[in-house]
């Protein structure tokens, strides 16, 4: 079986991580998939998706600080829109995840959550979820 769904994420600041674990779990549950793969894809060039700790809210905050240190705004950037640092962070993190579904549930580690990453907000974003399997 296969199913494709999507949901919106409204971001409220220029750089922000939003926990979308519950929304992805809901999409998997609604599909009826028991065993297979869940692909999460963000169709944007200044937003990304990753897996990281969702127990301590300081973790996403610290990850944003770390990524800002790796990719600060630079005067040498040429891209006319002025958001090259956001494009760089998006490429570092990536646009998609492949997750394992077993017994109808996502197999995430005890401390893992799925984080939508905004790097050029605030905006209304989309997240696509494709489930494949049986
Ligand atoms: Zn741009």
mmCIF file of C-alpha atoms and ligand atoms in Angstrom:
data_model
loop_
_atom_site.group_PDB
_atom_site.id
_atom_site.type_symbol
_atom_site.label_atom_id
_atom_site.label_comp_id
_atom_site.label_asym_id
_atom_site.label_seq_id
_atom_site.Cartn_x
_atom_site.Cartn_y
_atom_site.Cartn_z
ATOM 1 C CA UNK A 1 0.000 0.000 0.000
ATOM 2 C CA UNK A 2 0.984 3.610 -0.404
ATOM 3 C CA UNK A 3 -0.468 6.919 0.742
ATOM 4 C CA UNK A 4 0.516 10.563 0.368
ATOM 5 C CA UNK A 5 -0.589 13.255 2.793
ATOM 6 C CA UNK A 6 0.519 16.742 3.742
ATOM 7 C CA UNK A 7 0.111 19.253 6.531
ATOM 8 C CA UNK A 8 0.946 22.905 7.113
ATOM 9 C CA UNK A 9 3.403 24.336 9.617
ATOM 10 C CA UNK A 10 3.074 28.004 10.593
ATOM 11 C CA UNK A 11 6.391 29.453 11.773
ATOM 12 C CA UNK A 12 6.607 32.611 13.849
ATOM 13 C CA UNK A 13 10.260 33.634 13.808
ATOM 14 C CA UNK A 14 13.198 33.786 11.405
ATOM 15 C CA UNK A 15 14.849 30.636 12.805
ATOM 16 C CA UNK A 16 12.773 28.098 14.647
ATOM 17 C CA UNK A 17 12.477 24.343 15.171
ATOM 18 C CA UNK A 18 8.951 22.925 15.517
ATOM 19 C CA UNK A 19 8.249 19.393 16.787
ATOM 20 C CA UNK A 20 6.114 17.645 14.129
ATOM 21 C CA UNK A 21 6.417 14.114 15.574
ATOM 22 C CA UNK A 22 2.727 13.970 16.481
ATOM 23 C CA UNK A 23 1.596 15.136 13.035
ATOM 24 C CA UNK A 24 3.761 12.548 11.260
ATOM 25 C CA UNK A 25 2.578 9.793 13.649
ATOM 26 C CA UNK A 26 -1.011 10.826 12.898
ATOM 27 C CA UNK A 27 -0.374 10.568 9.132
ATOM 28 C CA UNK A 28 1.104 7.080 9.587
ATOM 29 C CA UNK A 29 -1.831 5.969 11.770
ATOM 30 C CA UNK A 30 -4.392 7.371 9.285
ATOM 31 C CA UNK A 31 -2.771 5.456 6.411
ATOM 32 C CA UNK A 32 -3.311 2.087 8.091
ATOM 33 C CA UNK A 33 0.284 1.086 7.269
ATOM 34 C CA UNK A 34 1.606 -1.682 9.551
ATOM 35 C CA UNK A 35 5.077 -2.488 8.163
ATOM 36 C CA UNK A 36 7.074 -0.239 5.858
ATOM 37 C CA UNK A 37 8.693 3.122 5.335
ATOM 38 C CA UNK A 38 7.613 6.701 5.991
ATOM 39 C CA UNK A 39 9.251 9.462 3.958
ATOM 40 C CA UNK A 40 8.934 13.014 5.287
ATOM 41 C CA UNK A 41 9.741 15.703 2.706
ATOM 42 C CA UNK A 42 9.894 19.491 3.030
ATOM 43 C CA UNK A 43 9.377 21.183 -0.396
ATOM 44 C CA UNK A 44 11.191 24.410 0.480
ATOM 45 C CA UNK A 45 14.693 25.847 -0.035
ATOM 46 C CA UNK A 46 15.010 27.667 3.314
ATOM 47 C CA UNK A 47 13.381 25.064 5.573
ATOM 48 C CA UNK A 48 14.478 21.520 6.434
ATOM 49 C CA UNK A 49 13.623 18.466 8.521
ATOM 50 C CA UNK A 50 15.696 16.426 10.968
ATOM 51 C CA UNK A 51 15.543 13.985 13.889
ATOM 52 C CA UNK A 52 16.930 15.103 17.233
ATOM 53 C CA UNK A 53 16.170 15.104 20.956
ATOM 54 C CA UNK A 54 12.705 16.344 21.905
ATOM 55 C CA UNK A 55 12.958 15.942 25.694
ATOM 56 C CA UNK A 56 14.936 19.097 26.506
ATOM 57 C CA UNK A 57 13.736 22.293 24.786
ATOM 58 C CA UNK A 58 17.271 23.692 25.038
ATOM 59 C CA UNK A 59 18.399 21.194 22.365
ATOM 60 C CA UNK A 60 16.612 22.832 19.385
ATOM 61 C CA UNK A 61 17.689 26.231 20.701
ATOM 62 C CA UNK A 62 21.316 25.080 20.882
ATOM 63 C CA UNK A 63 21.121 23.482 17.407
ATOM 64 C CA UNK A 64 19.990 26.808 15.938
ATOM 65 C CA UNK A 65 22.947 28.515 17.674
ATOM 66 C CA UNK A 66 25.320 25.862 16.313
ATOM 67 C CA UNK A 67 23.983 26.187 12.761
ATOM 68 C CA UNK A 68 24.168 29.987 12.965
ATOM 69 C CA UNK A 69 27.852 29.604 13.929
ATOM 70 C CA UNK A 70 28.486 27.232 11.008
ATOM 71 C CA UNK A 71 26.590 29.403 8.527
ATOM 72 C CA UNK A 72 26.520 33.070 9.592
ATOM 73 C CA UNK A 73 25.309 35.795 7.220
ATOM 74 C CA UNK A 74 28.244 36.947 5.068
ATOM 75 C CA UNK A 75 28.770 40.131 3.084
ATOM 76 C CA UNK A 76 30.347 38.036 0.293
ATOM 77 C CA UNK A 77 27.032 36.298 -0.440
ATOM 78 C CA UNK A 78 25.623 37.358 -3.843
ATOM 79 C CA UNK A 79 22.112 35.852 -3.886
ATOM 80 C CA UNK A 80 19.801 38.857 -4.330
ATOM 81 C CA UNK A 81 17.119 37.656 -1.955
ATOM 82 C CA UNK A 82 19.595 38.107 0.905
ATOM 83 C CA UNK A 83 18.902 34.772 2.566
ATOM 84 C CA UNK A 84 21.927 32.684 1.565
ATOM 85 C CA UNK A 85 22.698 31.761 5.182
ATOM 86 C CA UNK A 86 19.208 30.202 5.348
ATOM 87 C CA UNK A 87 19.806 28.296 2.077
ATOM 88 C CA UNK A 88 23.129 26.986 3.485
ATOM 89 C CA UNK A 89 21.580 25.776 6.755
ATOM 90 C CA UNK A 90 18.805 24.085 4.770
ATOM 91 C CA UNK A 91 21.347 22.168 2.690
ATOM 92 C CA UNK A 92 23.335 21.186 5.790
ATOM 93 C CA UNK A 93 20.238 19.712 7.463
ATOM 94 C CA UNK A 94 18.471 18.357 4.361
ATOM 95 C CA UNK A 95 14.951 18.191 2.896
ATOM 96 C CA UNK A 96 13.827 14.679 3.858
ATOM 97 C CA UNK A 97 13.824 11.762 6.292
ATOM 98 C CA UNK A 98 13.301 8.043 5.764
ATOM 99 C CA UNK A 99 11.758 6.480 8.874
ATOM 100 C CA UNK A 100 10.877 2.872 9.733
ATOM 101 C CA UNK A 101 7.271 1.902 10.466
ATOM 102 C CA UNK A 102 6.688 -1.338 12.393
ATOM 103 C CA UNK A 103 3.540 -2.511 14.114
ATOM 104 C CA UNK A 104 1.792 0.592 12.770
ATOM 105 C CA UNK A 105 4.162 2.945 14.620
ATOM 106 C CA UNK A 106 7.264 4.961 13.823
ATOM 107 C CA UNK A 107 10.393 3.328 15.229
ATOM 108 C CA UNK A 108 12.002 6.352 16.859
ATOM 109 C CA UNK A 109 14.474 6.219 19.716
ATOM 110 C CA UNK A 110 13.300 7.086 23.225
ATOM 111 C CA UNK A 111 14.607 10.646 23.012
ATOM 112 C CA UNK A 112 14.049 11.254 19.313
ATOM 113 C CA UNK A 113 11.510 13.582 17.752
ATOM 114 C CA UNK A 114 10.958 14.892 14.215
ATOM 115 C CA UNK A 115 11.798 18.566 13.897
ATOM 116 C CA UNK A 116 10.660 20.944 11.164
ATOM 117 C CA UNK A 117 13.439 23.549 10.731
ATOM 118 C CA UNK A 118 12.594 27.116 9.716
ATOM 119 C CA UNK A 119 15.522 29.297 8.605
ATOM 120 C CA UNK A 120 13.754 32.176 6.809
ATOM 121 C CA UNK A 121 10.490 32.729 8.618
ATOM 122 C CA UNK A 122 7.942 33.576 9.572
ATOM 123 C CA UNK A 123 6.069 31.701 6.861
ATOM 124 C CA UNK A 124 3.412 29.067 6.254
ATOM 125 C CA UNK A 125 5.187 25.864 5.181
ATOM 126 C CA UNK A 126 4.159 22.454 3.875
ATOM 127 C CA UNK A 127 5.335 18.999 4.908
ATOM 128 C CA UNK A 128 4.681 15.953 2.686
ATOM 129 C CA UNK A 129 4.415 12.455 4.138
ATOM 130 C CA UNK A 130 4.563 9.347 1.916
ATOM 131 C CA UNK A 131 4.057 5.930 3.485
ATOM 132 C CA UNK A 132 4.985 2.734 1.650
ATOM 133 C CA UNK A 133 4.619 -0.878 2.657
ATOM 134 C CA UNK A 134 1.940 -3.293 3.775
HETATM 135 ZN ZN1 LIG B 1 16.760 32.848 -1.493
#
